[in-house]
Amino acid sequence: MKANVKSSPLQKSVQQHFPILLKNPAIKTVSGDLTAMSWGSPASTQSKQCFAPEMKDSVEKQAPAVDNRESLELSYRVQTERSPLYSHKPNLDSSHTYKITAQPCYNQFNTVRPNSKMRDAEELTEDRKLQAVIEQVMVDQLSRAVISDPEQNAVSVSPTSVPPRYRRTLHHTKVKTPMSLTENVLSNKLCFQARILSRCGREACRKLIGFFFTCDQTLTVYEYRNFGKNRWNALPFITRGVYWNRGRPYRLQDISQGAELRFCTDGPHLPQSLRQQLCLTLRVTDVDDTVKGALLTQSGETLHHLSEEEINDRNTLKEIQGAVRDRLKGHAVRTLIILGRDLQNLHLKSDGIQLKELLGRSLMEQLCLTQQDFEAVWRIVSRRAEGRMHPADVMRAVTGEMSENRKAIFLKVYVKLDPNKTGFIILSDIEKFYRGKRESDAALEADPNPDFLAFVREAGKVTKTVSYAEFEDYYEGLSLEIPDDEEYINNLRAMWSI
């Protein structure tokens, strides 16, 4: 006659909720008290001996106070701790409860927890893009046949000695021209990254990679474009050639972080939207200074020192920007939003004299700028742009811009909200991705620096969209309010989970 063995609460729970499992021969008894499930391969004897006392002690401690539901949670926890298949699950706290509390992914206006793997993946992707563009540039520059080189037309015979249609024949074709390109010649190049200075989101988000060749002082710019998820291409944006600015060609030392490169808009590869502008301005965002120094030493190019006029212009703009930023403290966001809307209306004006008058009136009213300071800024910007300037250039010269490190994070945020680069963000997408503070719409009228959601709701109350220019104006104003780069970058990363 079998002895009547008292069942533990855990065994009763298993018998009540999983009666079919008890009929399975794969279920074995461990230490005569606990039921354990074998998922195909039996555990070693050593693991049973080490694990069974811990399970038994844990069950004996929890038995008097657990009901059926708690016993199920306990059995799940025991199996999770035992099986290596659950090693990827988050660790439980010291109280051995199954409830896992979700931790916030950000702190309001504070730093976010670093994600090193994501950062490493982004850097690896950027390196691959750069390498792909470099390979495409080399292929494009070396694929031109010698027979089609424009220098072949410089024949040695007199152009009047033969009829025009026979001025160049195979006998007059050179095997190699003086400027024939080879891989070794093109290897002496400086690679830099740039962006377009524009208030249009489609143009401002173009990813441009440029190359300056020291062999003939030429430069070219390519655009890295994605076509779908898995297809990409590096397309020429500015044709390779010698480009001039303010009466002299661009030199190697002109390529530096923060420098502006200006081009005519009659290039064959420029989109139609850019050809309608008077001038195309690129801002250099990143340069390898080590390679640049080596190329300067190799070429023997002397450093170009700023003229006295250029030094005075820089000091004048720096002094005006400092005074304006001091006056904007505490209400920079709202002021730049108003200036941006005025600038949008001024862009429709075609008369240059009227444009200057209206722009000066708006800047003097909103920024308390004197007539003398405005005339000085207008003169400096006009001289730099050789008369082909945009009202936004004057506004940037007065208020200044965020640093390129801040701009890179800002563009990441914008591309996340506008992946198709249409130039507008749908209001529902902003509300979906935003992780910052949420205040009532009344804050837009009460706070000199309005809450972001209140601002976008007011800006998109008609079209239900927010333009790139409005989005940029808000964060340019926020940049004036936050002097520390790290604090500003962490703020954006927290609010948009970048």
Tab-separated table of N, CA, C and O in Angstrom, residues 65-128:
chain	number	residue	atom	x	y	z
A	65	ALA	N	2.354	31.630	1.440
A	65	ALA	CA	1.694	32.888	1.100
A	65	ALA	C	1.307	33.015	-0.357
A	65	ALA	O	0.968	34.088	-0.803
A	66	VAL	N	1.380	31.961	-1.113
A	66	VAL	CA	1.082	32.067	-2.531
A	66	VAL	C	-0.209	31.346	-2.827
A	66	VAL	O	-0.526	30.338	-2.224
A	67	ASP	N	-0.965	31.877	-3.794
A	67	ASP	CA	-2.152	31.207	-4.275
A	67	ASP	C	-1.844	30.615	-5.631
A	67	ASP	O	-0.675	30.497	-6.032
A	68	ASN	N	-2.880	30.209	-6.344
A	68	ASN	CA	-2.643	29.557	-7.632
A	68	ASN	C	-1.921	30.484	-8.607
A	68	ASN	O	-1.005	30.055	-9.307
A	69	ARG	N	-2.316	31.745	-8.657
A	69	ARG	CA	-1.701	32.659	-9.612
A	69	ARG	C	-0.239	32.906	-9.280
A	69	ARG	O	0.635	32.926	-10.145
A	70	GLU	N	0.036	33.099	-7.977
A	70	GLU	CA	1.422	33.337	-7.576
A	70	GLU	C	2.281	32.114	-7.805
A	70	GLU	O	3.467	32.209	-8.119
A	71	SER	N	1.690	30.924	-7.634
A	71	SER	CA	2.467	29.713	-7.868
A	71	SER	C	2.828	29.574	-9.335
A	71	SER	O	3.913	29.098	-9.680
A	72	LEU	N	1.927	29.987	-10.237
A	72	LEU	CA	2.258	29.974	-11.668
A	72	LEU	C	3.392	30.931	-11.978
A	72	LEU	O	4.301	30.627	-12.748
A	73	GLU	N	3.347	32.143	-11.392
A	73	GLU	CA	4.428	33.095	-11.614
A	73	GLU	C	5.744	32.549	-11.082
A	73	GLU	O	6.803	32.716	-11.700
A	74	LEU	N	5.677	31.867	-9.927
A	74	LEU	CA	6.885	31.307	-9.347
A	74	LEU	C	7.451	30.197	-10.221
A	74	LEU	O	8.663	30.117	-10.455
A	75	SER	N	6.580	29.335	-10.727
A	75	SER	CA	7.059	28.255	-11.593
A	75	SER	C	7.668	28.804	-12.867
A	75	SER	O	8.677	28.301	-13.352
A	76	TYR	N	7.076	29.865	-13.426
A	76	TYR	CA	7.639	30.477	-14.639
A	76	TYR	C	9.019	31.067	-14.337
A	76	TYR	O	9.949	30.953	-15.116
A	77	ARG	N	9.133	31.714	-13.164
A	77	ARG	CA	10.410	32.308	-12.810
A	77	ARG	C	11.475	31.243	-12.604
A	77	ARG	O	12.630	31.399	-13.020
A	78	VAL	N	11.112	30.150	-11.981
A	78	VAL	CA	12.071	29.074	-11.743
A	78	VAL	C	12.558	28.504	-13.057
A	78	VAL	O	13.746	28.278	-13.263
A	79	GLN	N	11.619	28.263	-13.983
A	79	GLN	CA	12.019	27.723	-15.279
A	79	GLN	C	12.886	28.735	-16.039
A	79	GLN	O	13.799	28.366	-16.759
A	80	THR	N	12.583	30.036	-15.899
A	80	THR	CA	13.373	31.061	-16.586
A	80	THR	C	14.794	31.094	-16.072
A	80	THR	O	15.756	31.224	-16.815
A	81	GLU	N	14.952	30.993	-14.738
A	81	GLU	CA	16.289	31.004	-14.161
A	81	GLU	C	17.066	29.746	-14.522
A	81	GLU	O	18.275	29.765	-14.645
A	82	ARG	N	16.350	28.627	-14.715
A	82	ARG	CA	17.032	27.372	-14.973
A	82	ARG	C	17.457	27.242	-16.418
A	82	ARG	O	18.588	26.870	-16.721
A	83	SER	N	16.550	27.572	-17.369
A	83	SER	CA	16.804	27.272	-18.773
A	83	SER	C	17.712	28.309	-19.394
A	83	SER	O	17.515	29.507	-19.212
A	84	PRO	N	18.748	27.899	-20.150
A	84	PRO	CA	19.602	28.872	-20.838
A	84	PRO	C	18.879	29.559	-21.975
A	84	PRO	O	19.361	30.549	-22.482
A	85	LEU	N	17.707	29.046	-22.402
A	85	LEU	CA	16.978	29.677	-23.499
A	85	LEU	C	16.455	31.042	-23.100
A	85	LEU	O	16.160	31.868	-23.947
A	86	TYR	N	16.338	31.296	-21.808
A	86	TYR	CA	15.792	32.559	-21.336
A	86	TYR	C	16.896	33.505	-20.863
A	86	TYR	O	16.645	34.465	-20.158
A	87	SER	N	18.123	33.219	-21.255
A	87	SER	CA	19.229	34.048	-20.787
A	87	SER	C	19.173	35.462	-21.322
A	87	SER	O	19.778	36.364	-20.780
A	88	HIS	N	18.448	35.689	-22.404
A	88	HIS	CA	18.357	37.031	-22.976
A	88	HIS	C	17.286	37.869	-22.304
A	88	HIS	O	17.148	39.039	-22.612
A	89	LYS	N	16.505	37.288	-21.389
A	89	LYS	CA	15.449	38.039	-20.723
A	89	LYS	C	16.065	39.010	-19.723
A	89	LYS	O	17.160	38.795	-19.206
A	90	PRO	N	15.405	40.107	-19.402
A	90	PRO	CA	15.937	41.044	-18.414
A	90	PRO	C	15.979	40.414	-17.039
A	90	PRO	O	15.140	39.586	-16.678
A	91	ASN	N	16.969	40.808	-16.241
A	91	ASN	CA	17.139	40.276	-14.900
A	91	ASN	C	16.026	40.783	-13.998
A	91	ASN	O	15.608	41.935	-14.081
A	92	LEU	N	15.587	39.912	-13.092
A	92	LEU	CA	14.558	40.299	-12.139
A	92	LEU	C	15.205	40.977	-10.952
A	92	LEU	O	16.398	40.836	-10.689
A	93	ASP	N	14.406	41.707	-10.206
A	93	ASP	CA	14.964	42.420	-9.066
A	93	ASP	C	15.133	41.464	-7.894
A	93	ASP	O	14.823	40.279	-7.944
A	94	SER	N	15.649	42.016	-6.807
A	94	SER	CA	15.986	41.184	-5.663
A	94	SER	C	14.761	40.640	-4.943
A	94	SER	O	14.873	39.702	-4.169
A	95	SER	N	13.606	41.209	-5.153
A	95	SER	CA	12.401	40.727	-4.481
A	95	SER	C	11.791	39.517	-5.156
A	95	SER	O	10.799	38.983	-4.685
A	96	HIS	N	12.368	39.051	-6.287
A	96	HIS	CA	11.918	37.847	-6.988
A	96	HIS	C	10.454	37.953	-7.404
A	96	HIS	O	9.704	37.004	-7.296
A	97	THR	N	10.046	39.100	-7.871
A	97	THR	CA	8.698	39.237	-8.411
A	97	THR	C	8.784	39.251	-9.912
A	97	THR	O	9.770	39.731	-10.487
A	98	TYR	N	7.738	38.794	-10.561
A	98	TYR	CA	7.750	38.677	-12.012
A	98	TYR	C	7.450	40.002	-12.689
A	98	TYR	O	7.698	40.184	-13.855
A	99	LYS	N	6.921	40.964	-11.998
A	99	LYS	CA	6.560	42.238	-12.586
A	99	LYS	C	7.821	43.014	-12.934
A	99	LYS	O	8.708	43.195	-12.112
A	100	ILE	N	7.883	43.518	-14.182
A	100	ILE	CA	9.028	44.294	-14.649
A	100	ILE	C	8.550	45.711	-14.907
A	100	ILE	O	7.643	45.931	-15.689
A	101	THR	N	9.168	46.647	-14.249
A	101	THR	CA	8.759	48.042	-14.380
A	101	THR	C	9.485	48.663	-15.553
A	101	THR	O	10.702	48.581	-15.648
A	102	ALA	N	8.742	49.282	-16.446
A	102	ALA	CA	9.349	49.927	-17.610
A	102	ALA	C	10.070	51.195	-17.174
A	102	ALA	O	9.509	52.033	-16.475
A	103	GLN	N	11.346	51.315	-17.580
A	103	GLN	CA	12.133	52.477	-17.231
A	103	GLN	C	11.978	53.528	-18.311
A	103	GLN	O	11.889	53.220	-19.479
A	104	PRO	N	11.967	54.793	-17.959
A	104	PRO	CA	11.851	55.846	-18.978
A	104	PRO	C	13.096	55.878	-19.837
A	104	PRO	O	14.204	55.673	-19.364
A	105	CYS	N	12.905	56.117	-21.117
A	105	CYS	CA	14.027	56.126	-22.050
A	105	CYS	C	14.729	57.473	-22.085
A	105	CYS	O	15.685	57.645	-22.812
A	106	TYR	N	14.292	58.448	-21.328
A	106	TYR	CA	14.942	59.739	-21.349
A	106	TYR	C	14.621	60.464	-20.061
A	106	TYR	O	13.684	60.148	-19.349
A	107	ASN	N	15.412	61.442	-19.777
A	107	ASN	CA	15.142	62.375	-18.697
A	107	ASN	C	14.847	63.727	-19.323
A	107	ASN	O	15.507	64.135	-20.277
A	108	GLN	N	13.876	64.420	-18.784
A	108	GLN	CA	13.434	65.669	-19.395
A	108	GLN	C	14.567	66.675	-19.406
A	108	GLN	O	15.084	67.062	-18.371
A	109	PHE	N	14.996	67.070	-20.634
A	109	PHE	CA	16.028	68.057	-20.839
A	109	PHE	C	17.330	67.665	-20.149
A	109	PHE	O	18.096	68.505	-19.708
A	110	ASN	N	17.599	66.382	-20.041
A	110	ASN	CA	18.860	65.905	-19.500
A	110	ASN	C	19.452	64.905	-20.469
A	110	ASN	O	18.931	64.650	-21.538
A	111	THR	N	20.554	64.313	-20.054
A	111	THR	CA	21.254	63.396	-20.944
A	111	THR	C	20.481	62.092	-21.069
A	111	THR	O	19.719	61.699	-20.187
A	112	VAL	N	20.689	61.400	-22.198
A	112	VAL	CA	20.076	60.109	-22.432
A	112	VAL	C	21.124	59.038	-22.219
A	112	VAL	O	22.316	59.287	-22.261
A	113	ARG	N	20.642	57.824	-22.012
A	113	ARG	CA	21.561	56.728	-21.841
A	113	ARG	C	22.226	56.390	-23.172
A	113	ARG	O	21.555	56.230	-24.180
A	114	PRO	N	23.543	56.310	-23.214
A	114	PRO	CA	24.224	56.106	-24.489
A	114	PRO	C	23.938	54.726	-25.052
A	114	PRO	O	23.820	53.744	-24.333
A	115	ASN	N	23.818	54.658	-26.349
A	115	ASN	CA	23.644	53.405	-27.067
A	115	ASN	C	24.844	53.244	-27.981
A	115	ASN	O	24.845	53.717	-29.121
A	116	SER	N	25.884	52.612	-27.458
A	116	SER	CA	27.141	52.538	-28.191
A	116	SER	C	27.002	51.704	-29.457
A	116	SER	O	27.621	52.015	-30.482
A	117	LYS	N	26.195	50.658	-29.415
A	117	LYS	CA	26.050	49.814	-30.594
A	117	LYS	C	25.388	50.584	-31.734
A	117	LYS	O	25.796	50.451	-32.895
A	118	MET	N	24.375	51.383	-31.418
A	118	MET	CA	23.716	52.165	-32.457
A	118	MET	C	24.661	53.205	-33.038
A	118	MET	O	24.706	53.415	-34.252
A	119	ARG	N	25.447	53.856	-32.171
A	119	ARG	CA	26.401	54.845	-32.654
A	119	ARG	C	27.444	54.187	-33.548
A	119	ARG	O	27.820	54.734	-34.588
A	120	ASP	N	27.953	53.033	-33.142
A	120	ASP	CA	28.952	52.331	-33.950
A	120	ASP	C	28.370	51.929	-35.304
A	120	ASP	O	29.058	52.013	-36.326
A	121	ALA	N	27.115	51.498	-35.310
A	121	ALA	CA	26.487	51.119	-36.579
A	121	ALA	C	26.332	52.332	-37.495
A	121	ALA	O	26.549	52.231	-38.708
A	122	GLU	N	25.985	53.483	-36.927
A	122	GLU	CA	25.856	54.694	-37.741
A	122	GLU	C	27.203	55.112	-38.320
A	122	GLU	O	27.298	55.498	-39.488
A	123	GLU	N	28.263	55.039	-37.508
A	123	GLU	CA	29.587	55.401	-38.008
A	123	GLU	C	30.033	54.445	-39.104
A	123	GLU	O	30.634	54.865	-40.100
A	124	LEU	N	29.745	53.157	-38.935
A	124	LEU	CA	30.117	52.182	-39.961
A	124	LEU	C	29.363	52.453	-41.264
A	124	LEU	O	29.938	52.367	-42.357
A	125	THR	N	28.079	52.809	-41.148
A	125	THR	CA	27.297	53.125	-42.345
A	125	THR	C	27.851	54.353	-43.050
A	125	THR	O	27.949	54.376	-44.289
A	126	GLU	N	28.225	55.382	-42.297
A	126	GLU	CA	28.782	56.586	-42.905
A	126	GLU	C	30.114	56.288	-43.595
A	126	GLU	O	30.390	56.825	-44.677
A	127	ASP	N	30.940	55.450	-42.988
A	127	ASP	CA	32.211	55.090	-43.619
A	127	ASP	C	31.980	54.339	-44.921
A	127	ASP	O	32.705	54.550	-45.911
A	128	ARG	N	30.995	53.468	-44.937
A	128	ARG	CA	30.696	52.732	-46.168
A	128	ARG	C	30.190	53.666	-47.258
A	128	ARG	O	30.534	53.500	-48.432
